[in-house]
Amino acid sequence: MKRLSILFTVIVLMFALNNTAGAQGPLTVDIHGPGQRLVNIVMLPPRGLDNAPVPEAAAKAFEELVVNDLGYIPFLNIIPVGSLLGGDPSSGVNATDIDFKPFQLARVDLCMTTGWNGEYIEARVFETFSGRRVVGKSYRDVADKLPLVADRFCSAFLEALTGKKGFFDSPIAFVRQDGKAKEIYTVLPQGRGLKRISDLGGFNLGPAWSGDGSQIAFTHIGNDRHELCIYDGKTQKIRRIAKGLGDTVISPVYGPGDTLYASLNLNGTTNIYELSKSYRVGKRLAGSPYIDVSPSFDRTGSKMAFTSGRAGNPHIYLLDMKSGQVSRVTTTGKYNTHPCLSPDGRYIAYTHQTGDGHRIFLHDLESGREKQLTFGPGNDEYPAFGPDGYFVAFASNRTGEYQLYLSTRHGDKPRRISTGKGGAFAPAWDTSLQW
């Protein structure tokens, strides 16, 4: 794999456990791509707080949850505490309770402590060279919320390392095969919290999150018509709209200001249209006499990637929402589709047909460079960026049945996302900032 140079500026934040914070100097770690310079971290044994005993079962479960979450980060390497010279060099959970010299000798960059009592858990990560705290959090009433606590702590930890929120508690909507029907589900990237959204029968396709993560739009294809469906996360009810949308309603997506867009066939050609808050058809975007589908926006709503047949076969294009100018992104191959813009608008991940099957490719809009992210076997399709723009979910039938997988924009080894029985495809990540 080509060497990649990534510079992660670690903003070392003093998160006091009473929600006060004080900043310290930055810690910079250079990562040279998979298999090169990794950040080593040790998880120290849990400690009781205020003379309280450690709840062994809960402490073990929490550590396993954190280890599982951190295992998704390719530049982190978890080192067992037993490998340190002299064993555990800590007597408590604070920096003053830790001898950092054994970590430095073992080239361990970070260490994590957890403290327990009957009401709350404290979790901290320290940088071992200076003993500075990278992140520290306190959580109460954790007895039945350990997975949520682990996810939130790991997200805060990843934000401290990279400056961006982690993805651990950000759900993915997707399509799952249920008998003859296809229904919409959501799941966390770690395979937890599986939830069924639709139970409409027929084909329910193309889920897309609203900008605030409160709604999911999707297409319902029944026996006699297409419908636009809107799932409300608060009421858990689905609104179905068909009137005035024509006989084709596909690839709905939320754009700037949480305005809804969809590909509609109103005059014999499927194009992308803006919909009003009452779901009436508005202006046509990037209008052409050719098929335009699969719109995708960046977080600011200033750019829209989409698939169009205006070159004679499917290719990826980019619309500047302010000027209305359309530019062609892909120029090679005969089948490029399913574009997904990264939240920051720099990258487009898309499905590209090769001689060996469909693969996920990445286009850098700043440099114009492209690279292949997945390599099969089988077909890899439907890329979806996570909220940080670093992780990429996609669907693949590499094991014979389509399932969801997780990689990064650098093409790290994919990990399968557990979604239960039945094929799974068309992931859509909640990239809202609300979580």
GROMACS .gro file of C-alpha atoms in nm:
model
  435
    1MET     CA    1   0.000   0.000   0.000
    2LYS     CA    2   0.129   0.345  -0.090
    3ARG     CA    3   0.273   0.528   0.209
    4LEU     CA    4   0.049   0.806   0.328
    5SER     CA    5   0.155   1.092   0.547
    6ILE     CA    6  -0.104   1.211   0.793
    7LEU     CA    7  -0.039   1.473   1.056
    8PHE     CA    8  -0.265   1.452   1.357
    9THR     CA    9  -0.244   1.752   1.588
   10VAL     CA   10  -0.346   1.633   1.929
   11ILE     CA   11  -0.506   1.916   2.119
   12VAL     CA   12  -0.442   1.828   2.481
   13LEU     CA   13  -0.747   1.948   2.671
   14MET     CA   14  -0.783   1.954   3.048
   15PHE     CA   15  -1.138   1.827   3.088
   16ALA     CA   16  -1.196   1.862   3.463
   17LEU     CA   17  -1.442   1.612   3.596
   18ASN     CA   18  -1.665   1.890   3.725
   19ASN     CA   19  -1.701   2.017   3.363
   20THR     CA   20  -1.441   2.293   3.398
   21ALA     CA   21  -1.154   2.287   3.149
   22GLY     CA   22  -0.812   2.437   3.097
   23ALA     CA   23  -0.599   2.412   2.783
   24GLN     CA   24  -0.240   2.294   2.765
   25GLY     CA   25   0.013   2.288   2.485
   26PRO     CA   26  -0.037   2.074   2.174
   27LEU     CA   27   0.104   1.726   2.129
   28THR     CA   28   0.185   1.629   1.770
   29VAL     CA   29   0.199   1.270   1.651
   30ASP     CA   30   0.313   1.178   1.300
   31ILE     CA   31   0.141   0.882   1.135
   32HIS     CA   32   0.291   0.742   0.816
   33GLY     CA   33   0.006   0.523   0.707
   34PRO     CA   34  -0.107   0.170   0.799
   35GLY     CA   35   0.168  -0.044   0.950
   36GLN     CA   36   0.398   0.253   1.008
   37ARG     CA   37   0.417   0.474   1.317
   38LEU     CA   38   0.129   0.380   1.544
   39VAL     CA   39   0.013   0.546   1.863
   40ASN     CA   40   0.055   0.295   2.146
   41ILE     CA   41  -0.188   0.304   2.437
   42VAL     CA   42  -0.208   0.101   2.761
   43MET     CA   43  -0.529   0.052   2.960
   44LEU     CA   44  -0.439   0.045   3.329
   45PRO     CA   45  -0.635  -0.171   3.576
   46PRO     CA   46  -0.954  -0.014   3.719
   47ARG     CA   47  -0.943   0.146   4.062
   48GLY     CA   48  -1.199   0.200   4.334
   49LEU     CA   49  -1.274   0.561   4.430
   50ASP     CA   50  -1.334   0.688   4.783
   51ASN     CA   51  -1.253   0.344   4.925
   52ALA     CA   52  -1.530   0.186   4.716
   53PRO     CA   53  -1.465  -0.163   4.571
   54VAL     CA   54  -1.423  -0.212   4.198
   55PRO     CA   55  -1.730  -0.379   4.042
   56GLU     CA   56  -1.531  -0.648   3.864
   57ALA     CA   57  -1.796  -0.753   3.611
   58ALA     CA   58  -1.888  -0.397   3.512
   59ALA     CA   59  -1.524  -0.288   3.496
   60LYS     CA   60  -1.436  -0.581   3.272
   61ALA     CA   61  -1.736  -0.514   3.047
   62PHE     CA   62  -1.646  -0.145   3.018
   63GLU     CA   63  -1.285  -0.224   2.928
   64GLU     CA   64  -1.399  -0.469   2.660
   65LEU     CA   65  -1.633  -0.206   2.513
   66VAL     CA   66  -1.357   0.056   2.504
   67VAL     CA   67  -1.108  -0.189   2.352
   68ASN     CA   68  -1.363  -0.281   2.085
   69ASP     CA   69  -1.428   0.085   2.001
   70LEU     CA   70  -1.061   0.179   1.989
   71GLY     CA   71  -0.995  -0.124   1.771
   72TYR     CA   72  -1.170   0.062   1.486
   73ILE     CA   73  -0.902   0.333   1.488
   74PRO     CA   74  -0.621   0.206   1.261
   75PHE     CA   75  -0.350   0.431   1.404
   76LEU     CA   76  -0.405   0.313   1.764
   77ASN     CA   77  -0.228   0.006   1.901
   78ILE     CA   78  -0.341  -0.131   2.239
   79ILE     CA   79  -0.049  -0.263   2.447
   80PRO     CA   80  -0.116  -0.500   2.742
   81VAL     CA   81  -0.013  -0.356   3.077
   82GLY     CA   82   0.171  -0.681   3.154
   83SER     CA   83   0.427  -0.601   2.884
   84LEU     CA   84   0.558  -0.302   3.083
   85LEU     CA   85   0.878  -0.347   3.277
   86GLY     CA   86   0.774  -0.411   3.637
   87GLY     CA   87   0.404  -0.444   3.551
   88ASP     CA   88   0.138  -0.190   3.648
   89PRO     CA   89   0.313   0.141   3.733
   90SER     CA   90   0.004   0.309   3.882
   91SER     CA   91  -0.154   0.334   4.225
   92GLY     CA   92  -0.455   0.547   4.130
   93VAL     CA   93  -0.633   0.728   3.849
   94ASN     CA   94  -0.458   1.068   3.848
   95ALA     CA   95  -0.127   1.170   3.690
   96THR     CA   96   0.032   1.197   4.036
   97ASP     CA   97  -0.053   0.829   4.092
   98ILE     CA   98   0.135   0.709   3.782
   99ASP     CA   99   0.505   0.647   3.718
  100PHE     CA  100   0.536   0.734   3.350
  101LYS     CA  101   0.898   0.614   3.304
  102PRO     CA  102   0.806   0.251   3.221
  103PHE     CA  103   0.573   0.379   2.946
  104GLN     CA  104   0.849   0.590   2.797
  105LEU     CA  105   1.091   0.296   2.800
  106ALA     CA  106   0.831   0.079   2.626
  107ARG     CA  107   0.755   0.355   2.372
  108VAL     CA  108   0.394   0.380   2.489
  109ASP     CA  109   0.241   0.716   2.399
  110LEU     CA  110  -0.082   0.714   2.601
  111CYS     CA  111  -0.233   0.544   2.904
  112MET     CA  112  -0.593   0.524   3.023
  113THR     CA  113  -0.725   0.502   3.378
  114THR     CA  114  -1.074   0.425   3.509
  115GLY     CA  115  -1.207   0.487   3.858
  116TRP     CA  116  -1.528   0.343   4.002
  117ASN     CA  117  -1.761   0.397   4.294
  118GLY     CA  118  -2.126   0.324   4.352
  119GLU     CA  119  -2.252   0.629   4.163
  120TYR     CA  120  -2.014   0.715   3.883
  121ILE     CA  121  -1.715   0.624   3.671
  122GLU     CA  122  -1.416   0.845   3.591
  123ALA     CA  123  -1.213   0.783   3.274
  124ARG     CA  124  -0.894   0.961   3.174
  125VAL     CA  125  -0.621   0.935   2.911
  126PHE     CA  126  -0.272   1.075   2.974
  127GLU     CA  127   0.017   1.149   2.740
  128THR     CA  128   0.306   0.956   2.889
  129PHE     CA  129   0.596   1.180   2.782
  130SER     CA  130   0.480   1.481   2.987
  131GLY     CA  131   0.207   1.329   3.202
  132ARG     CA  132  -0.048   1.573   3.061
  133ARG     CA  133  -0.414   1.477   3.052
  134VAL     CA  134  -0.551   1.433   2.700
  135VAL     CA  135  -0.911   1.383   2.806
  136GLY     CA  136  -1.102   1.321   3.127
  137LYS     CA  137  -1.473   1.252   3.176
  138SER     CA  138  -1.710   1.156   3.456
  139TYR     CA  139  -2.035   0.963   3.402
  140ARG     CA  140  -2.311   0.896   3.653
  141ASP     CA  141  -2.580   0.626   3.667
  142VAL     CA  142  -2.385   0.395   3.438
  143ALA     CA  143  -2.518   0.057   3.555
  144ASP     CA  144  -2.733  -0.004   3.247
  145LYS     CA  145  -2.556   0.238   3.013
  146LEU     CA  146  -2.204   0.102   2.981
  147PRO     CA  147  -2.209   0.074   2.598
  148LEU     CA  148  -2.330   0.434   2.568
  149VAL     CA  149  -2.070   0.556   2.817
  150ALA     CA  150  -1.791   0.373   2.635
  151ASP     CA  151  -1.903   0.515   2.300
  152ARG     CA  152  -1.922   0.871   2.429
  153PHE     CA  153  -1.586   0.852   2.602
  154CYS     CA  154  -1.416   0.709   2.294
  155SER     CA  155  -1.574   0.982   2.080
  156ALA     CA  156  -1.439   1.248   2.317
  157PHE     CA  157  -1.098   1.079   2.314
  158LEU     CA  158  -1.086   1.067   1.935
  159GLU     CA  159  -1.190   1.434   1.919
  160ALA     CA  160  -0.902   1.522   2.151
  161LEU     CA  161  -0.661   1.332   1.922
  162THR     CA  162  -0.782   1.457   1.585
  163GLY     CA  163  -0.990   1.768   1.652
  164LYS     CA  164  -1.302   1.593   1.519
  165LYS     CA  165  -1.576   1.402   1.695
  166GLY     CA  166  -1.559   1.024   1.684
  167PHE     CA  167  -1.821   0.814   1.513
  168PHE     CA  168  -1.891   0.564   1.789
  169ASP     CA  169  -2.236   0.691   1.888
  170SER     CA  170  -2.344   0.803   1.539
  171PRO     CA  171  -2.591   0.555   1.383
  172ILE     CA  172  -2.603   0.424   1.028
  173ALA     CA  173  -2.933   0.381   0.840
  174PHE     CA  174  -2.938   0.101   0.584
  175VAL     CA  175  -3.158  -0.132   0.381
  176ARG     CA  176  -3.200  -0.491   0.498
  177GLN     CA  177  -3.355  -0.782   0.314
  178ASP     CA  178  -3.649  -0.918   0.516
  179GLY     CA  179  -3.790  -1.211   0.323
  180LYS     CA  180  -3.922  -1.069  -0.003
  181ALA     CA  181  -3.931  -0.715   0.135
  182LYS     CA  182  -3.656  -0.460   0.188
  183GLU     CA  183  -3.691  -0.251   0.503
  184ILE     CA  184  -3.502   0.039   0.662
  185TYR     CA  185  -3.300  -0.022   0.979
  186THR     CA  186  -3.045   0.170   1.186
  187VAL     CA  187  -2.742   0.037   1.373
  188LEU     CA  188  -2.434   0.174   1.545
  189PRO     CA  189  -2.105   0.116   1.358
  190GLN     CA  190  -2.001  -0.141   1.621
  191GLY     CA  191  -2.310  -0.350   1.540
  192ARG     CA  192  -2.505  -0.253   1.853
  193GLY     CA  193  -2.846  -0.089   1.886
  194LEU     CA  194  -3.007  -0.249   1.581
  195LYS     CA  195  -3.346  -0.084   1.524
  196ARG     CA  196  -3.614  -0.140   1.263
  197ILE     CA  197  -3.746   0.183   1.113
  198SER     CA  198  -3.995   0.066   0.849
  199ASP     CA  199  -4.242  -0.220   0.827
  200LEU     CA  200  -4.416  -0.129   0.504
  201GLY     CA  201  -4.348  -0.432   0.287
  202GLY     CA  202  -4.240  -0.386  -0.073
  203PHE     CA  203  -3.907  -0.217  -0.135
  204ASN     CA  204  -3.790   0.061   0.096
  205LEU     CA  205  -3.470   0.211  -0.038
  206GLY     CA  206  -3.223   0.498  -0.024
  207PRO     CA  207  -3.232   0.617   0.339
  208ALA     CA  208  -3.095   0.964   0.412
  209TRP     CA  209  -3.065   1.155   0.741
  210SER     CA  210  -3.176   1.511   0.799
  211GLY     CA  211  -2.901   1.752   0.900
  212ASP     CA  212  -3.003   1.743   1.266
  213GLY     CA  213  -3.040   1.365   1.271
  214SER     CA  214  -3.410   1.378   1.367
  215GLN     CA  215  -3.556   1.240   1.043
  216ILE     CA  216  -3.483   0.975   0.782
  217ALA     CA  217  -3.614   1.012   0.427
  218PHE     CA  218  -3.644   0.710   0.201
  219THR     CA  219  -3.830   0.573  -0.100
  220HIS     CA  220  -4.111   0.320  -0.071
  221ILE     CA  221  -4.187   0.119  -0.384
  222GLY     CA  222  -4.520  -0.060  -0.357
  223ASN     CA  223  -4.724  -0.255  -0.607
  224ASP     CA  224  -4.856   0.047  -0.794
  225ARG     CA  225  -4.648   0.354  -0.711
  226HIS     CA  226  -4.343   0.520  -0.558
  227GLU     CA  227  -4.378   0.715  -0.235
  228LEU     CA  228  -4.151   0.953  -0.051
  229CYS     CA  229  -4.139   0.849   0.316
  230ILE     CA  230  -4.027   1.060   0.612
  231TYR     CA  231  -3.954   0.886   0.941
  232ASP     CA  232  -3.972   1.113   1.246
  233GLY     CA  233  -3.735   1.001   1.520
  234LYS     CA  234  -3.936   1.174   1.794
  235THR     CA  235  -4.277   1.029   1.712
  236GLN     CA  236  -4.135   0.716   1.543
  237LYS     CA  237  -4.404   0.755   1.277
  238ILE     CA  238  -4.367   0.753   0.899
  239ARG     CA  239  -4.532   1.005   0.669
  240ARG     CA  240  -4.594   0.882   0.314
  241ILE     CA  241  -4.614   1.131   0.025
  242ALA     CA  242  -4.693   1.054  -0.340
  243LYS     CA  243  -4.915   1.334  -0.471
  244GLY     CA  244  -4.745   1.563  -0.719
  245LEU     CA  245  -4.413   1.377  -0.723
  246GLY     CA  246  -4.458   1.186  -1.048
  247ASP     CA  247  -4.423   0.815  -1.102
  248THR     CA  248  -4.057   0.793  -0.996
  249VAL     CA  249  -3.927   0.906  -0.656
  250ILE     CA  250  -3.573   0.794  -0.580
  251SER     CA  251  -3.258   0.896  -0.388
  252PRO     CA  252  -3.405   1.154  -0.150
  253VAL     CA  253  -3.145   1.354   0.043
  254TYR     CA  254  -3.136   1.653   0.277
  255GLY     CA  255  -2.941   1.955   0.158
  256PRO     CA  256  -2.876   2.312   0.278
  257GLY     CA  257  -3.113   2.426   0.551
  258ASP     CA  258  -3.248   2.069   0.573
  259THR     CA  259  -3.425   2.123   0.243
  260LEU     CA  260  -3.520   1.791   0.089
  261TYR     CA  261  -3.414   1.698  -0.264
  262ALA     CA  262  -3.510   1.393  -0.467
  263SER     CA  263  -3.478   1.250  -0.817
  264LEU     CA  264  -3.819   1.267  -0.983
  265ASN     CA  265  -3.953   1.177  -1.326
  266LEU     CA  266  -4.198   1.455  -1.411
  267ASN     CA  267  -4.154   1.489  -1.786
  268GLY     CA  268  -4.005   1.164  -1.912
  269THR     CA  269  -3.656   1.218  -1.767
  270THR     CA  270  -3.543   1.164  -1.409
  271ASN     CA  271  -3.383   1.480  -1.268
  272ILE     CA  272  -3.304   1.622  -0.924
  273TYR     CA  273  -3.562   1.860  -0.775
  274GLU     CA  274  -3.590   2.071  -0.463
  275LEU     CA  275  -3.894   2.003  -0.245
  276SER     CA  276  -4.069   2.256  -0.022
  277LYS     CA  277  -4.144   2.198   0.347
  278SER     CA  278  -4.487   2.078   0.235
  279TYR     CA  279  -4.319   1.844  -0.017
  280ARG     CA  280  -4.425   2.036  -0.327
  281VAL     CA  281  -4.192   2.025  -0.626
  282GLY     CA  282  -3.968   2.329  -0.663
  283LYS     CA  283  -3.675   2.411  -0.888
  284ARG     CA  284  -3.477   2.157  -1.084
  285LEU     CA  285  -3.105   2.131  -1.009
  286ALA     CA  286  -2.841   2.080  -1.279
  287GLY     CA  287  -3.123   2.022  -1.526
  288SER     CA  288  -3.049   1.818  -1.834
  289PRO     CA  289  -3.228   1.589  -2.080
  290TYR     CA  290  -3.034   1.302  -1.925
  291ILE     CA  291  -3.087   1.099  -1.608
  292ASP     CA  292  -2.955   1.274  -1.295
  293VAL     CA  293  -2.974   1.081  -0.967
  294SER     CA  294  -2.804   1.015  -0.630
  295PRO     CA  295  -2.747   1.370  -0.502
  296SER     CA  296  -2.510   1.415  -0.207
  297PHE     CA  297  -2.428   1.738  -0.021
  298ASP     CA  298  -2.142   1.851   0.197
  299ARG     CA  299  -2.219   1.979   0.547
  300THR     CA  300  -2.239   2.344   0.435
  301GLY     CA  301  -2.471   2.267   0.145
  302SER     CA  302  -2.247   2.457  -0.097
  303LYS     CA  303  -2.170   2.153  -0.314
  304MET     CA  304  -2.377   1.871  -0.455
  305ALA     CA  305  -2.227   1.558  -0.609
  306PHE     CA  306  -2.454   1.348  -0.829
  307THR     CA  307  -2.461   1.078  -1.094
  308SER     CA  308  -2.557   1.170  -1.450
  309GLY     CA  309  -2.582   0.996  -1.785
  310ARG     CA  310  -2.503   1.315  -1.977
  311ALA     CA  311  -2.170   1.170  -2.097
  312GLY     CA  312  -2.338   0.862  -2.243
  313ASN     CA  313  -2.287   0.643  -1.936
  314PRO     CA  314  -2.301   0.703  -1.559
  315HIS     CA  315  -2.038   0.943  -1.429
  316ILE     CA  316  -1.997   1.162  -1.120
  317TYR     CA  317  -2.053   1.538  -1.146
  318LEU     CA  318  -2.032   1.829  -0.904
  319LEU     CA  319  -2.275   2.121  -0.880
  320ASP     CA  320  -2.172   2.451  -0.724
  321MET     CA  321  -2.495   2.549  -0.548
  322LYS     CA  322  -2.418   2.922  -0.556
  323SER     CA  323  -2.313   2.964  -0.919
  324GLY     CA  324  -2.507   2.672  -1.065
  325GLN     CA  325  -2.196   2.556  -1.249
  326VAL     CA  326  -2.166   2.183  -1.316
  327SER     CA  327  -1.825   2.016  -1.350
  328ARG     CA  328  -1.741   1.659  -1.437
  329VAL     CA  329  -1.551   1.464  -1.169
  330THR     CA  330  -1.489   1.114  -1.311
  331THR     CA  331  -1.350   1.062  -1.659
  332THR     CA  332  -1.245   0.696  -1.663
  333GLY     CA  333  -1.452   0.380  -1.682
  334LYS     CA  334  -1.806   0.327  -1.803
  335TYR     CA  335  -1.989   0.303  -1.471
  336ASN     CA  336  -1.938   0.543  -1.181
  337THR     CA  337  -2.224   0.597  -0.937
  338HIS     CA  338  -2.337   0.631  -0.572
  339PRO     CA  339  -2.129   0.944  -0.494
  340CYS     CA  340  -2.094   1.057  -0.132
  341LEU     CA  341  -1.940   1.394  -0.045
  342SER     CA  342  -1.735   1.410   0.273
  343PRO     CA  343  -1.884   1.648   0.532
  344ASP     CA  344  -1.602   1.899   0.473
  345GLY     CA  345  -1.661   1.889   0.097
  346ARG     CA  346  -1.309   1.783   0.004
  347TYR     CA  347  -1.361   1.420  -0.101
  348ILE     CA  348  -1.608   1.223  -0.307
  349ALA     CA  349  -1.629   0.848  -0.247
  350TYR     CA  350  -1.808   0.659  -0.522
  351THR     CA  351  -1.865   0.318  -0.680
  352HIS     CA  352  -1.648   0.245  -0.984
  353GLN     CA  353  -1.688  -0.060  -1.205
  354THR     CA  354  -1.361  -0.241  -1.273
  355GLY     CA  355  -1.282  -0.558  -1.461
  356ASP     CA  356  -1.293  -0.744  -1.129
  357GLY     CA  357  -1.624  -0.599  -1.008
  358HIS     CA  358  -1.746  -0.283  -0.839
  359ARG     CA  359  -1.498  -0.107  -0.610
  360ILE     CA  360  -1.502   0.202  -0.388
  361PHE     CA  361  -1.284   0.487  -0.519
  362LEU     CA  362  -1.197   0.823  -0.363
  363HIS     CA  363  -1.160   1.151  -0.552
  364ASP     CA  364  -0.978   1.442  -0.388
  365LEU     CA  365  -1.145   1.761  -0.514
  366GLU     CA  366  -0.847   1.974  -0.410
  367SER     CA  367  -0.575   1.780  -0.591
  368GLY     CA  368  -0.784   1.595  -0.850
  369ARG     CA  369  -0.617   1.269  -0.749
  370GLU     CA  370  -0.806   0.942  -0.722
  371LYS     CA  371  -0.732   0.616  -0.547
  372GLN     CA  372  -0.897   0.281  -0.495
  373LEU     CA  373  -1.014   0.214  -0.138
  374THR     CA  374  -1.153  -0.141  -0.159
  375PHE     CA  375  -1.035  -0.450  -0.343
  376GLY     CA  376  -1.313  -0.707  -0.309
  377PRO     CA  377  -1.360  -0.993  -0.368
  378GLY     CA  378  -1.711  -0.964  -0.503
  379ASN     CA  379  -1.861  -0.618  -0.538
  380ASP     CA  380  -1.811  -0.317  -0.310
  381GLU     CA  381  -2.075  -0.044  -0.341
  382TYR     CA  382  -2.268   0.240  -0.170
  383PRO     CA  383  -1.993   0.434   0.013
  384ALA     CA  384  -2.102   0.661   0.300
  385PHE     CA  385  -1.877   0.899   0.494
  386GLY     CA  386  -1.896   0.915   0.871
  387PRO     CA  387  -1.938   1.246   1.056
  388ASP     CA  388  -1.561   1.299   1.079
  389GLY     CA  389  -1.499   1.241   0.708
  390TYR     CA  390  -1.236   0.982   0.801
  391PHE     CA  391  -1.433   0.659   0.822
  392VAL     CA  392  -1.627   0.518   0.527
  393ALA     CA  393  -1.905   0.260   0.543
  394PHE     CA  394  -1.995   0.055   0.237
  395ALA     CA  395  -2.179  -0.260   0.129
  396SER     CA  396  -2.008  -0.568  -0.014
  397ASN     CA  397  -2.106  -0.920  -0.118
  398ARG     CA  398  -1.753  -1.050  -0.068
  399THR     CA  399  -1.892  -1.333   0.149
  400GLY     CA  400  -2.176  -1.415  -0.093
  401GLU     CA  401  -2.443  -1.191   0.066
  402TYR     CA  402  -2.434  -0.814   0.085
  403GLN     CA  403  -2.325  -0.691   0.429
  404LEU     CA  404  -2.202  -0.360   0.566
  405TYR     CA  405  -1.833  -0.290   0.623
  406LEU     CA  406  -1.627  -0.010   0.772
  407SER     CA  407  -1.299   0.127   0.636
  408THR     CA  408  -1.126   0.466   0.621
  409ARG     CA  409  -1.056   0.713   0.344
  410HIS     CA  410  -0.704   0.567   0.338
  411GLY     CA  411  -0.831   0.219   0.251
  412ASP     CA  412  -0.758   0.043   0.581
  413LYS     CA  413  -0.866  -0.320   0.618
  414PRO     CA  414  -1.248  -0.333   0.628
  415ARG     CA  415  -1.436  -0.453   0.936
  416ARG     CA  416  -1.780  -0.603   0.904
  417ILE     CA  417  -2.072  -0.434   1.081
  418SER     CA  418  -2.316  -0.683   1.235
  419THR     CA  419  -2.669  -0.613   1.109
  420GLY     CA  420  -2.854  -0.936   1.185
  421LYS     CA  421  -3.007  -1.187   0.947
  422GLY     CA  422  -3.054  -1.088   0.583
  423GLY     CA  423  -2.855  -0.895   0.326
  424ALA     CA  424  -2.766  -0.535   0.408
  425PHE     CA  425  -2.678  -0.252   0.173
  426ALA     CA  426  -2.709   0.123   0.100
  427PRO     CA  427  -2.566   0.260   0.428
  428ALA     CA  428  -2.628   0.625   0.515
  429TRP     CA  429  -2.444   0.774   0.812
  430ASP     CA  430  -2.594   1.026   1.053
  431THR     CA  431  -2.340   1.309   1.022
  432SER     CA  432  -2.527   1.554   1.243
  433LEU     CA  433  -2.343   1.748   1.512
  434GLN     CA  434  -2.618   1.694   1.768
  435TRP     CA  435  -2.487   1.373   1.918
   0.00000   0.00000   0.00000
